[in-house]
Short mmCIF file of C-alpha atoms in Angstrom, two decimals:
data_model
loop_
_atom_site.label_atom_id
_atom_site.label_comp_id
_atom_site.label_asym_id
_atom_site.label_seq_id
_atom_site.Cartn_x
_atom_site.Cartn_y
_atom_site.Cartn_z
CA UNK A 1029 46.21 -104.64 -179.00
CA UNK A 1030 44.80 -107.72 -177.95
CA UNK A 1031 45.45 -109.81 -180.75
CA UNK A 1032 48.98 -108.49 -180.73
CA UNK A 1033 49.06 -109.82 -176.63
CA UNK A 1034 47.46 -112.84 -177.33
CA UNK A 1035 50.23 -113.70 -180.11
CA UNK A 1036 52.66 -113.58 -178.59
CA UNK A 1037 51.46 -115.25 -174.90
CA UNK A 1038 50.60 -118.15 -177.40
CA UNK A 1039 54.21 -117.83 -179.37
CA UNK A 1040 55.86 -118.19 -175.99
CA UNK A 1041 53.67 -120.54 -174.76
CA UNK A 1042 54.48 -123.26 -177.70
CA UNK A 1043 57.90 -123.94 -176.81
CA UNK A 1044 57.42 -124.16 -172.92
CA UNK A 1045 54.81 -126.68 -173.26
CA UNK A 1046 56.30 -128.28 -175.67
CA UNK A 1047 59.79 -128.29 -174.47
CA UNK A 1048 57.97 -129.61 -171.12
CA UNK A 1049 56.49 -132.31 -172.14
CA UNK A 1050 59.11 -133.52 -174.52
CA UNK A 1051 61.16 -133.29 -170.86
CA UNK A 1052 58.28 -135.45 -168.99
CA UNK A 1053 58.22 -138.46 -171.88
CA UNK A 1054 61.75 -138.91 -171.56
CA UNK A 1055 62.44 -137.92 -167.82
CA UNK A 1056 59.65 -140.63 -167.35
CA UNK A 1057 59.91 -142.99 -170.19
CA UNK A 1058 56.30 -142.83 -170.97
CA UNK A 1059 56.00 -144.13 -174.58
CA UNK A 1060 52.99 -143.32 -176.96
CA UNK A 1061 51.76 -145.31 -179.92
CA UNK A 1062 53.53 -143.91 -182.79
CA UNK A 1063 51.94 -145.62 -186.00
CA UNK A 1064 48.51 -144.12 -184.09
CA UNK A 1065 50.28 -140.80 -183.99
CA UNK A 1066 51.57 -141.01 -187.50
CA UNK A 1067 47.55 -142.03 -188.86
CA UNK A 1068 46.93 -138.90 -187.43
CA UNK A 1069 49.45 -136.67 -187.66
CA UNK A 1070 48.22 -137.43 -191.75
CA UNK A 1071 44.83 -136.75 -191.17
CA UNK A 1072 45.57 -133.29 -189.33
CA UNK A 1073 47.94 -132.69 -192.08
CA UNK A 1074 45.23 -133.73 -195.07
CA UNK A 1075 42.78 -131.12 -193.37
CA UNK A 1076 45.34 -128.26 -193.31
CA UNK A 1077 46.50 -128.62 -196.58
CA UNK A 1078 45.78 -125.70 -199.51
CA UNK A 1079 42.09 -125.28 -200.08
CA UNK A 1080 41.19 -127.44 -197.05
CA UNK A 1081 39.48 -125.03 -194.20
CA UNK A 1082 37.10 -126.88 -192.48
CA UNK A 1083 35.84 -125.56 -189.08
CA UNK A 1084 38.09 -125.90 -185.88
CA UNK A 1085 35.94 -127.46 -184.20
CA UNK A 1086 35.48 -130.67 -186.76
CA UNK A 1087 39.12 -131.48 -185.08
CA UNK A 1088 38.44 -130.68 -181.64
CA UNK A 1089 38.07 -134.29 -180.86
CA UNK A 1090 41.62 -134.69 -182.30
CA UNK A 1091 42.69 -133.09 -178.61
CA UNK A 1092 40.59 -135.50 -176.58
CA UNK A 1093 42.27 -138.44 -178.46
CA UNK A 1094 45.65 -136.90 -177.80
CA UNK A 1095 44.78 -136.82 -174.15
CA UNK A 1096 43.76 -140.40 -173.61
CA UNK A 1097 46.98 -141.72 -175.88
CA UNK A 1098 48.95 -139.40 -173.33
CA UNK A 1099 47.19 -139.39 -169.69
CA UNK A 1100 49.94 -139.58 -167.55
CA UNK A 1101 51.90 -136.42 -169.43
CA UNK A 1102 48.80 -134.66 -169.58
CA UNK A 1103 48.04 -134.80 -165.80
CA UNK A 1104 51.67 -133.79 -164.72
CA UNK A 1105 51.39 -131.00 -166.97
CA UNK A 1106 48.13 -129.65 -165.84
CA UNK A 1107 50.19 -129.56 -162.34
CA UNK A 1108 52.77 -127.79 -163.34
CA UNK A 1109 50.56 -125.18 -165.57
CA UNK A 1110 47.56 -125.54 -163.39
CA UNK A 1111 47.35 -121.70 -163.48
CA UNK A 1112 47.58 -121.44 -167.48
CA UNK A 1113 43.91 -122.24 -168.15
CA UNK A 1114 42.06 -119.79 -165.67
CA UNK A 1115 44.50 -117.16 -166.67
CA UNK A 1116 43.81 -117.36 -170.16
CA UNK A 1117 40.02 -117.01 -169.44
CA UNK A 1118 40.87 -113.93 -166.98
CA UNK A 1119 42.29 -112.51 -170.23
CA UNK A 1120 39.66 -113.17 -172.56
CA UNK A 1121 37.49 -111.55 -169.71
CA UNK A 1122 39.68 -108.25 -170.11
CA UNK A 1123 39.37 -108.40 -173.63
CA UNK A 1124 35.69 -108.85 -174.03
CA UNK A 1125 35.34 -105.40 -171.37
CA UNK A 1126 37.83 -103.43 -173.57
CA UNK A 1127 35.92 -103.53 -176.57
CA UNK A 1128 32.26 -105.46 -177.35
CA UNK A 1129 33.58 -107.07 -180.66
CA UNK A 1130 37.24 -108.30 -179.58
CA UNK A 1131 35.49 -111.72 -178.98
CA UNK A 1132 35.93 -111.41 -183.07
CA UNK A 1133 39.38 -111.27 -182.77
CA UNK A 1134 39.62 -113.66 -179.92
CA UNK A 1135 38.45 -116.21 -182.29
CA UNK A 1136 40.65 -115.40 -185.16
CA UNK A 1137 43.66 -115.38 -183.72
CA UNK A 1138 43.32 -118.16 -181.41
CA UNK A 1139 41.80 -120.42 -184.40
CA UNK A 1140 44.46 -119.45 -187.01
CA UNK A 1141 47.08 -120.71 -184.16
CA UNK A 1142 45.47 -123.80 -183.76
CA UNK A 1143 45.28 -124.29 -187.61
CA UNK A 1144 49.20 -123.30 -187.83
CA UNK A 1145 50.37 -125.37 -185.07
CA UNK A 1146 48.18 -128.77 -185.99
CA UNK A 1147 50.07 -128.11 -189.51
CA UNK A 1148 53.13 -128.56 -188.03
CA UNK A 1149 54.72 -131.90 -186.97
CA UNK A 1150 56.74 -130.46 -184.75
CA UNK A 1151 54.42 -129.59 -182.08
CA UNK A 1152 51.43 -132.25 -183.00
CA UNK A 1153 53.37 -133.96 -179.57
CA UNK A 1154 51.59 -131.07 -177.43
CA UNK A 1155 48.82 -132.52 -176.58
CA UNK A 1156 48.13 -130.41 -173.13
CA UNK A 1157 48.49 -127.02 -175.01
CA UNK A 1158 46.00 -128.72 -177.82
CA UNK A 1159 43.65 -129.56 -175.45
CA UNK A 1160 44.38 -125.86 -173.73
CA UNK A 1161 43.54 -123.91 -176.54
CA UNK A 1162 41.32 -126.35 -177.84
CA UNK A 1163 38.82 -124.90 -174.43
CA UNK A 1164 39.57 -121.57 -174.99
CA UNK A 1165 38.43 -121.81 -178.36
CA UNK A 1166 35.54 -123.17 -177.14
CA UNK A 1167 34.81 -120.26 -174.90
CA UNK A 1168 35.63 -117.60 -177.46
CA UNK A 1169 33.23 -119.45 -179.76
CA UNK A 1170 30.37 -119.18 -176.99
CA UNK A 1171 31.56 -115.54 -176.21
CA UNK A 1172 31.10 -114.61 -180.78
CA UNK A 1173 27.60 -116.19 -180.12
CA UNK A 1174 26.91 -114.28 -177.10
CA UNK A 1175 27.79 -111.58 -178.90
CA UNK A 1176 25.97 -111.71 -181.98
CA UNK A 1177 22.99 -112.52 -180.08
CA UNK A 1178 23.14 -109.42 -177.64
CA UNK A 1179 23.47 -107.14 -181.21
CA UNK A 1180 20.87 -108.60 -182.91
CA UNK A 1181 18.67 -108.24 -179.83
CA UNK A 1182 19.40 -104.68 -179.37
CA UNK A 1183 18.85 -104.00 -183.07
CA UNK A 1184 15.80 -105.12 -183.11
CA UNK A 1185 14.71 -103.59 -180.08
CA UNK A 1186 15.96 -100.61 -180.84
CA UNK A 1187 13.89 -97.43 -179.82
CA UNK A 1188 12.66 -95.09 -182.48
CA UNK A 1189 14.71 -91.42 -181.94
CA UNK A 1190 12.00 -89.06 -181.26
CA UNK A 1191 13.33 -87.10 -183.64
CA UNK A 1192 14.52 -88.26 -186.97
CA UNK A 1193 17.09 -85.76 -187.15
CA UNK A 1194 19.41 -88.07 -188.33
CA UNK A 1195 17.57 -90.25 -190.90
CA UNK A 1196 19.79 -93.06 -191.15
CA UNK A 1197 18.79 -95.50 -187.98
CA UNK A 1198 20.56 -96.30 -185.46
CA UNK A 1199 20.46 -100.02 -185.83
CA UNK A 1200 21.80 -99.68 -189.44
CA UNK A 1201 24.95 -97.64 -188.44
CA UNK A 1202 25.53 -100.62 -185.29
CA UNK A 1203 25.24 -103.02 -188.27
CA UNK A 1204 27.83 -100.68 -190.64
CA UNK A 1205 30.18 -100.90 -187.55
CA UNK A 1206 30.00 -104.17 -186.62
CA UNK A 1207 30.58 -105.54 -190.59
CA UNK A 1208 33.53 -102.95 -190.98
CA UNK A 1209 35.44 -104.26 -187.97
CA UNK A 1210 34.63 -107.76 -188.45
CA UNK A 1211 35.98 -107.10 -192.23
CA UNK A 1212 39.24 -105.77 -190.95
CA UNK A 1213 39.70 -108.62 -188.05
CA UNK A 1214 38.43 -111.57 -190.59
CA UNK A 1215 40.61 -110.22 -193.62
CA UNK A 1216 43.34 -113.26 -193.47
CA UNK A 1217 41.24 -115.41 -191.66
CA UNK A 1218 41.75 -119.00 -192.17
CA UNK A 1219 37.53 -119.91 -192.33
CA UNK A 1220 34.57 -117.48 -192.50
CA UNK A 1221 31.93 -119.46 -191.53
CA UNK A 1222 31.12 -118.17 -187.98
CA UNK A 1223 31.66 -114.47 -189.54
CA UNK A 1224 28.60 -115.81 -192.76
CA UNK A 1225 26.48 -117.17 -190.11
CA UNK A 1226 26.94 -113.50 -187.82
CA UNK A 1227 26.39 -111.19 -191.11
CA UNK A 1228 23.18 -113.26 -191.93
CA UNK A 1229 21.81 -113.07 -188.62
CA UNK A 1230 22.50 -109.46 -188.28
CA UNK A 1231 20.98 -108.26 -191.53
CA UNK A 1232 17.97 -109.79 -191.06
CA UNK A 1233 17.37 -107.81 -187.74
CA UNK A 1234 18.55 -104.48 -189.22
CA UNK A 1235 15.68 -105.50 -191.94
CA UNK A 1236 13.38 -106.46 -189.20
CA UNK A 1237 14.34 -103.10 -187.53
CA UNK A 1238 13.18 -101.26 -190.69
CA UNK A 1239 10.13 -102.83 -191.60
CA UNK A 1240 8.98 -102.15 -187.80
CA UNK A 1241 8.61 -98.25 -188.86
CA UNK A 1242 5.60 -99.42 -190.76
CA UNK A 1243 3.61 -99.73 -187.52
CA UNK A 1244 6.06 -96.33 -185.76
CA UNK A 1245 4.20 -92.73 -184.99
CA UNK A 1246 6.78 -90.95 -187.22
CA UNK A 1247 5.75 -87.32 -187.69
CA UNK A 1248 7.75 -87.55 -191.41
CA UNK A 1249 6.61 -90.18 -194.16
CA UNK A 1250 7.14 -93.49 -192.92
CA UNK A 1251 7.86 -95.03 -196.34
CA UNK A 1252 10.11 -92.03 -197.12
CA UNK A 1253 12.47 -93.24 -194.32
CA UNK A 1254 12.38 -96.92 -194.92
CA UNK A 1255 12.96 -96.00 -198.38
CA UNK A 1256 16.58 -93.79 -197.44
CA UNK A 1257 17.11 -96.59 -194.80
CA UNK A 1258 17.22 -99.42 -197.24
CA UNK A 1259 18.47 -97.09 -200.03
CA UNK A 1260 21.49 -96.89 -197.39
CA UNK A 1261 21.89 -100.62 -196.53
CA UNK A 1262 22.12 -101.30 -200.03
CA UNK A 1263 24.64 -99.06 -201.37
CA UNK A 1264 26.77 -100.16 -198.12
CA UNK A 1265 26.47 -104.25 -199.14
CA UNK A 1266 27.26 -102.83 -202.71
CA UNK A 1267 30.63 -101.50 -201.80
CA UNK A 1268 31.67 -104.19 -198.84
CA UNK A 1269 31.20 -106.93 -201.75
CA UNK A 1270 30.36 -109.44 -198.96
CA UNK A 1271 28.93 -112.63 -201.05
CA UNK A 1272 26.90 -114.27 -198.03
CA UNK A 1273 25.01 -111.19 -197.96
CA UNK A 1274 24.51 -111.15 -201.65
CA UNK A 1275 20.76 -112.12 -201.05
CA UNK A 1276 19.91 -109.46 -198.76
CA UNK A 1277 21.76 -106.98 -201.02
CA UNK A 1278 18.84 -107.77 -203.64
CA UNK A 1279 16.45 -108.05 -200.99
CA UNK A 1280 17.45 -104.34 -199.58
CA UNK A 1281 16.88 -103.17 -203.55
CA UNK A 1282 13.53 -104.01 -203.70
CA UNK A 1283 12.71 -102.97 -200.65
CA UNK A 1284 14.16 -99.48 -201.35
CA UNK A 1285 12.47 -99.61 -204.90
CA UNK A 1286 8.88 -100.87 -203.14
CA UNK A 1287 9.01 -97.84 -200.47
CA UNK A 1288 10.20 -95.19 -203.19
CA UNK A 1289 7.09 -96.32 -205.43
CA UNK A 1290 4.66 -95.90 -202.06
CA UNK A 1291 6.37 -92.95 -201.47
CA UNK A 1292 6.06 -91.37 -204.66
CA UNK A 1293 2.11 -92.74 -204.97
CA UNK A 1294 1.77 -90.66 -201.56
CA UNK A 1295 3.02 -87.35 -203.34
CA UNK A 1296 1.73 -87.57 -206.67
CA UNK A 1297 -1.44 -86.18 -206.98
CA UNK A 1298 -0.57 -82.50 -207.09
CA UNK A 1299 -3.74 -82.98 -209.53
CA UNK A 1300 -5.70 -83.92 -206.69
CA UNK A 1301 -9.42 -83.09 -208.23
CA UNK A 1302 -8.49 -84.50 -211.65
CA UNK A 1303 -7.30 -87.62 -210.07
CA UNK A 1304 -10.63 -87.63 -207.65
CA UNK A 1305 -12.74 -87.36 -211.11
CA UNK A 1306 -10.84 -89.67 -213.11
CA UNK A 1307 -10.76 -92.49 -209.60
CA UNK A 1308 -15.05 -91.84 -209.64
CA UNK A 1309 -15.05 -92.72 -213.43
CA UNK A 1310 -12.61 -95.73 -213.30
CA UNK A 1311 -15.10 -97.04 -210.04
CA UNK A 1312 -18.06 -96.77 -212.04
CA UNK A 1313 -17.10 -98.68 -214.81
CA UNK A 1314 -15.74 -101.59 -212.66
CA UNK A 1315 -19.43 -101.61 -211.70
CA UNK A 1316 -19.99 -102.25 -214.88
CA UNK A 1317 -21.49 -99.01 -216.20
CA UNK A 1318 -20.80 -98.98 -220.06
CA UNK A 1319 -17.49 -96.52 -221.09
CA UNK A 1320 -20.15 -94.63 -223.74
CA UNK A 1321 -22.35 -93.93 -220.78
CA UNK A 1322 -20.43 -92.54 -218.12
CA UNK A 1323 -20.84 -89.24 -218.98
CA UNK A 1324 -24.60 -89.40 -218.48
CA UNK A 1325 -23.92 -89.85 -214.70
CA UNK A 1326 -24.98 -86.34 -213.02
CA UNK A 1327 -21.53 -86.21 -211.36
CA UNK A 1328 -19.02 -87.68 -214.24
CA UNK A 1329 -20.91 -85.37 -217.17
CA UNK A 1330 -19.33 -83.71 -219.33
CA UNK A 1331 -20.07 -80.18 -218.42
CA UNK A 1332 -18.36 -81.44 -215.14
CA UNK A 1333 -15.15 -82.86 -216.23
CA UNK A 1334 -14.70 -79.06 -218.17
CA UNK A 1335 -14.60 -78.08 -214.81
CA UNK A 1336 -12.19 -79.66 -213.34
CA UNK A 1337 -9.47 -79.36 -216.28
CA UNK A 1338 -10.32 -75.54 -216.26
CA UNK A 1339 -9.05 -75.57 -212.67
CA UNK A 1340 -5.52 -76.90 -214.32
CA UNK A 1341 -4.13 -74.53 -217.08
CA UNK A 1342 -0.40 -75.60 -217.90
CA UNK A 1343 0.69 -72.54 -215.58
CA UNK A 1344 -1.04 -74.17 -212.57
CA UNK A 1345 -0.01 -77.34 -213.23
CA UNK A 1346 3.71 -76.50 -213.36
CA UNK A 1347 3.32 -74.37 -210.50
CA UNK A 1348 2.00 -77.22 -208.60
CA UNK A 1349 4.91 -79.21 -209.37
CA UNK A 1350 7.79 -76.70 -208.30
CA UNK A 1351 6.05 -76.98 -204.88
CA UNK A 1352 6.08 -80.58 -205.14
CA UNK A 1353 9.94 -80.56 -206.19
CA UNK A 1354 9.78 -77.93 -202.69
CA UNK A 1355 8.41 -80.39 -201.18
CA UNK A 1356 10.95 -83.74 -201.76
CA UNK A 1357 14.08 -81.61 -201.15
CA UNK A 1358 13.44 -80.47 -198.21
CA UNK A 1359 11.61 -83.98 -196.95
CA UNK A 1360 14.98 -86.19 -198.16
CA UNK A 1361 17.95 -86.29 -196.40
CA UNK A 1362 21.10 -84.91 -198.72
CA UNK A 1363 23.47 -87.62 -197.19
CA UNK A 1364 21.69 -90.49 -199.54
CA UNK A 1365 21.29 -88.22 -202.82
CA UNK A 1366 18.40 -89.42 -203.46
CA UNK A 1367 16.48 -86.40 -204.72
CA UNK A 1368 17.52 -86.93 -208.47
CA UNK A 1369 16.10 -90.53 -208.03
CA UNK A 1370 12.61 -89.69 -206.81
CA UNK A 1371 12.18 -86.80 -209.31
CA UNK A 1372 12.46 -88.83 -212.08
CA UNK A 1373 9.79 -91.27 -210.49
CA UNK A 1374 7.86 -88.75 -209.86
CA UNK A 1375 7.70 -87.31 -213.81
CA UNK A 1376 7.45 -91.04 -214.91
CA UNK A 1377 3.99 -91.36 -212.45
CA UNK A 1378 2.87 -87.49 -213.51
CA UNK A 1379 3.33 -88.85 -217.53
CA UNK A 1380 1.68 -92.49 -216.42
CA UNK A 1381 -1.18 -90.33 -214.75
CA UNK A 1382 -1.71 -87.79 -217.36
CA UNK A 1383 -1.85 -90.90 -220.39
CA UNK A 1384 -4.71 -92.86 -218.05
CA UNK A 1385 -6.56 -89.59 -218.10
CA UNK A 1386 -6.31 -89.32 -222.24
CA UNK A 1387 -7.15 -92.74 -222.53
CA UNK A 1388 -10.38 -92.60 -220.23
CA UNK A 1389 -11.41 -89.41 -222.11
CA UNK A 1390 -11.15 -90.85 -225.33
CA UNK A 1391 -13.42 -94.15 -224.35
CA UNK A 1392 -15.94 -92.00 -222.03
CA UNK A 1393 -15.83 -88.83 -223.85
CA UNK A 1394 -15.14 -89.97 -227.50
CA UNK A 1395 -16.18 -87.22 -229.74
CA UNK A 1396 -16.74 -84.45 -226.94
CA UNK A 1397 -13.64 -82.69 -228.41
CA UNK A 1398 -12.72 -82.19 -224.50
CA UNK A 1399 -8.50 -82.59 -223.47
CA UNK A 1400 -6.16 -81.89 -221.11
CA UNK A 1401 -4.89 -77.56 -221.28
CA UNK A 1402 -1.22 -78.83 -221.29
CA UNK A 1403 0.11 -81.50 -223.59
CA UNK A 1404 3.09 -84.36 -222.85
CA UNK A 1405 5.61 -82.24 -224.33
CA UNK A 1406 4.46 -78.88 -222.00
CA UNK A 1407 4.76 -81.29 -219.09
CA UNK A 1408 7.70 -82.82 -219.92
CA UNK A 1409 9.37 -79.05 -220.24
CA UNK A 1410 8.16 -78.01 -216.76
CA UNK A 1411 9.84 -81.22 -215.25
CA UNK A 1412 13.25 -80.38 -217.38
CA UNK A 1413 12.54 -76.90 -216.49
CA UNK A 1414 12.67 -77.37 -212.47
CA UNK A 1415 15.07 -80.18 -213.09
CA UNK A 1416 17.68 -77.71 -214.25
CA UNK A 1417 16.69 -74.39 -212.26
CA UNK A 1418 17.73 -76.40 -209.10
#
C-alpha cells in the first residue's frame, strides 16, 4: 500500500513542480546556463544508461549543483511548496509505524523515481523536486540503516526460549522474514547494494546467534540444535539463490556438517566399555608402551579384553543400536528431515569404530586368536535392518 501511495504522490508531484517552475523562469526571465545544463544533462544520462546502476547517492551532488545554477527559482518554490518537504517526512513516519520493513520499500520506490526521472530530459529542469527527493532519500537511507541495525541487534540478543519446543530459533525465522520481504520489495530494483550490505550484516548475527548456544543451559544437546539450526539456514540460502550470501551458504554447511559430527561423536558409543578398553590401550601406547606389550598390563590383558567383547554378542550389539536409532528420532525435530542424515553418520562412525578395534587387536593381540562376536557384514545388516523396519 505504501509504495502504491507514494507512486503516485510522486507521479502527481512531477508535473506541478515542474509545470511551476517552468512558469517562474519565464514569468521572471531568470535564465540558466544551458551548455552547463547540457554537460550534465550527458553525464546524468551516461550514468542511467543500460548496465549503468551506480548508487543514488554518487549523484546526489548533481541536486546541489542544480540549486546553485537556479537559486532564485529554487527559493520561490520552496515558498510556494514550503509544506511539501515536512509532509513527505510525516508520511515516511506513517509508513515506518505500519510495518518495521517498509523503510525497504521507501527506498526502492523513491530511488527507482529518482533514477527514472534524472533519465529523462524532460524534467532534468526540476531542480527543487531533485533536491526534494534527493532529502528524502536521504532520510529513507538513514531509516534502512536504522533498521538493519535494530534487527541485527535484536538477533543477536535474542533470549533463548525456555523451551525448545520449536527447534528452529527465533532469530533464524526474523532473518527468513526479513530476506523474503526484502526479495519481493527489491525484485525490479534498479541497484542492490544497500539490500547486499543488509543480507551480510544480518547473517552474520543469525550465525552469531547460533554459535552463542555453545555457552546456553539447554536441557537437549546443544550441538544437536545448532546442527538443525544451521542445517535450516542452509537449505533456506540454497533455495533463495541470493549470490552475496553465497559465502555464508558454505559457511552454514560446514557448520551444520561440524555440529552433526560432534553430535554423532556424543551418541556413538552404544559400546561404551569396548570403547573405554580400546581409549586405555590407544593412551598407553602414546606413552610409548610397545604394541606387543600391552597386553602384559594387568588391566589391558588379554583375559580382560575377553571380557569385555563377551559383554557384546551380535544380539546385544544390535539391540543397543535400535535404542540408539530410539534415541535420534525422537531427539530431532521432523520439520528438517534430518534423521536419514544422522543415521547414516552414525553406521559410518559404528563401522570406523569397530575397524580401529580390529586393527588394535591385531597389533596388541597378534596371535591371541581373540575378535569381535559380530563381523562388518552382521553390523552392517542390523543398521539396514532398523533402517528399513522404521
Amino acid at each position: 500500500v505504501s509504495k502504491q501511495v507514494l507512486e503516485q504522490v510522486l507521479r502527481e508531484l512531477q508535473p506541478l513542480c515542474t509545470a511551476e517552475q517552468q512558469f517562474i523562469e519565464k514569468f521572471f526571465q531568470l535564465s540558466q546556463d544551458a551548455t552547463e545544463l547540457q554537460v550534465l544533462e550527458v553525464r546524468v544520462r551516461t550514468m542511467s544508461s543500460p548496465g549503468q546502476c551506480p548508487s543514488p547517492f554518487h549523484w546526489l551532488p548533481f541536486f546541489f549543483f542544480f540549486l546553485r545554477l537556479e537559486e532564485p527559482t529554487t527559493q520561490l518554490l520552496s515558498e510556494i511548496f514550503s509544506c511539501l518537504e515536512p509532509e513527505l517526512r510525516g508520511f515516511l513516519e506513517v509508513c515506518s509505524k505500519v510495518h518495521p520493513f517498509s523503510c525497504l520499500q521507501v527506498l526502492v520506490t523513491l530511488n527507482d523515481f529518482i533514477f527514472e526521472m534524472l533519465g529523462s530530459s524532460s524534467t532534468l529542469r526540476s531542480s527543487f523536486l531533485n533536491t526534494v527527493l534527493g532529502n528524502m532519500l536521504f532520510l529513507a537511507k538513514s531509516r534502512f540503516n536504522k533498521c538493519i541495525e535494530t534487527l541485527c541487534k535484536e538477533i543477536e540478543e535474542a533470549k533463548m526460549p525456555s523451551k525448545l519446543k520449536d527447534r528452529i530459533l527465533p532469530s533464524v525465522s526474523l532473518f527468513e522474514e526479513f530476506v523474503n520481504f526484502s526479495e519481493v520489495v527489491f525484485r525490479t530494483a534498479r541497484q542492490r547494494g544497500d539490500l547486499h550490505e543488509a543480507h551480510l550484516r544480518l547473517a552474520s548475527s543469525v550465525f552469531s546467534s547460533i554459535n552463542s548456544l555453545s555457552s546456553a543451559n539447554l536441557k537437549v544437546n546443544t550441538d544437536m540444535v545448532m546442527m538443525e539450526n544451521f542445517h535450516h539456514v542452509h537449505c533456506f540460502l540454497c533455495q533463495k539463490k541470493i549470490h552475496c550470501l553465497e559465502g555464508k551458504k558454505r559457511e552454514a554447511k560446514q557448520k551444520y556438517s561440524e555440529h552433526m559430527e560432534k553430535y554423532v561423536k556424543y551418541l556413538g558409543q552404544p559400546l561404551e566399555k569396548l570403547n573405554h578398553f580400546f581409549e586405555g590401550v590407544k593412551a598407553r601406547v602414546a606413552q610409548g608402551v610397545k604394541e606387543e606389550e600391552v597386553s602384559f598390563q594387568l588391566a589391558y590383558s588379554k583375559q580382560e579384553l575377553r571380557k569385555v567383547i563377551e559383554k557384546y554378542p551380535g544380539k546385544e550389539v544390535k539391540g543397543a543400536l535400535e535404542t540408539l536409532y530410539r534415541k535420534i528420532h525422537k531427539d530431532l525435530s521432523p520439520e528438517e528431515n534430518l534423521l536419514p542424515v544422522v543415521w547414516h553418520a552414525m553406521e559410518q562412525e559404528f563401522i570406523r569404530q569397530y575397524q580401529e578395534f580390529e586393527d588394535l587387536i591385531q597389533r596388541c593381540y597378534a596371535g591371541s586368536g581373540i575378535a569381535m562376536d559380530f563381523t562388518m557384514e552382521a553390523l552392517l545388516s542390523y543398521f539396514n535392518s532398523i533402517t528399513l523396519s522404521n
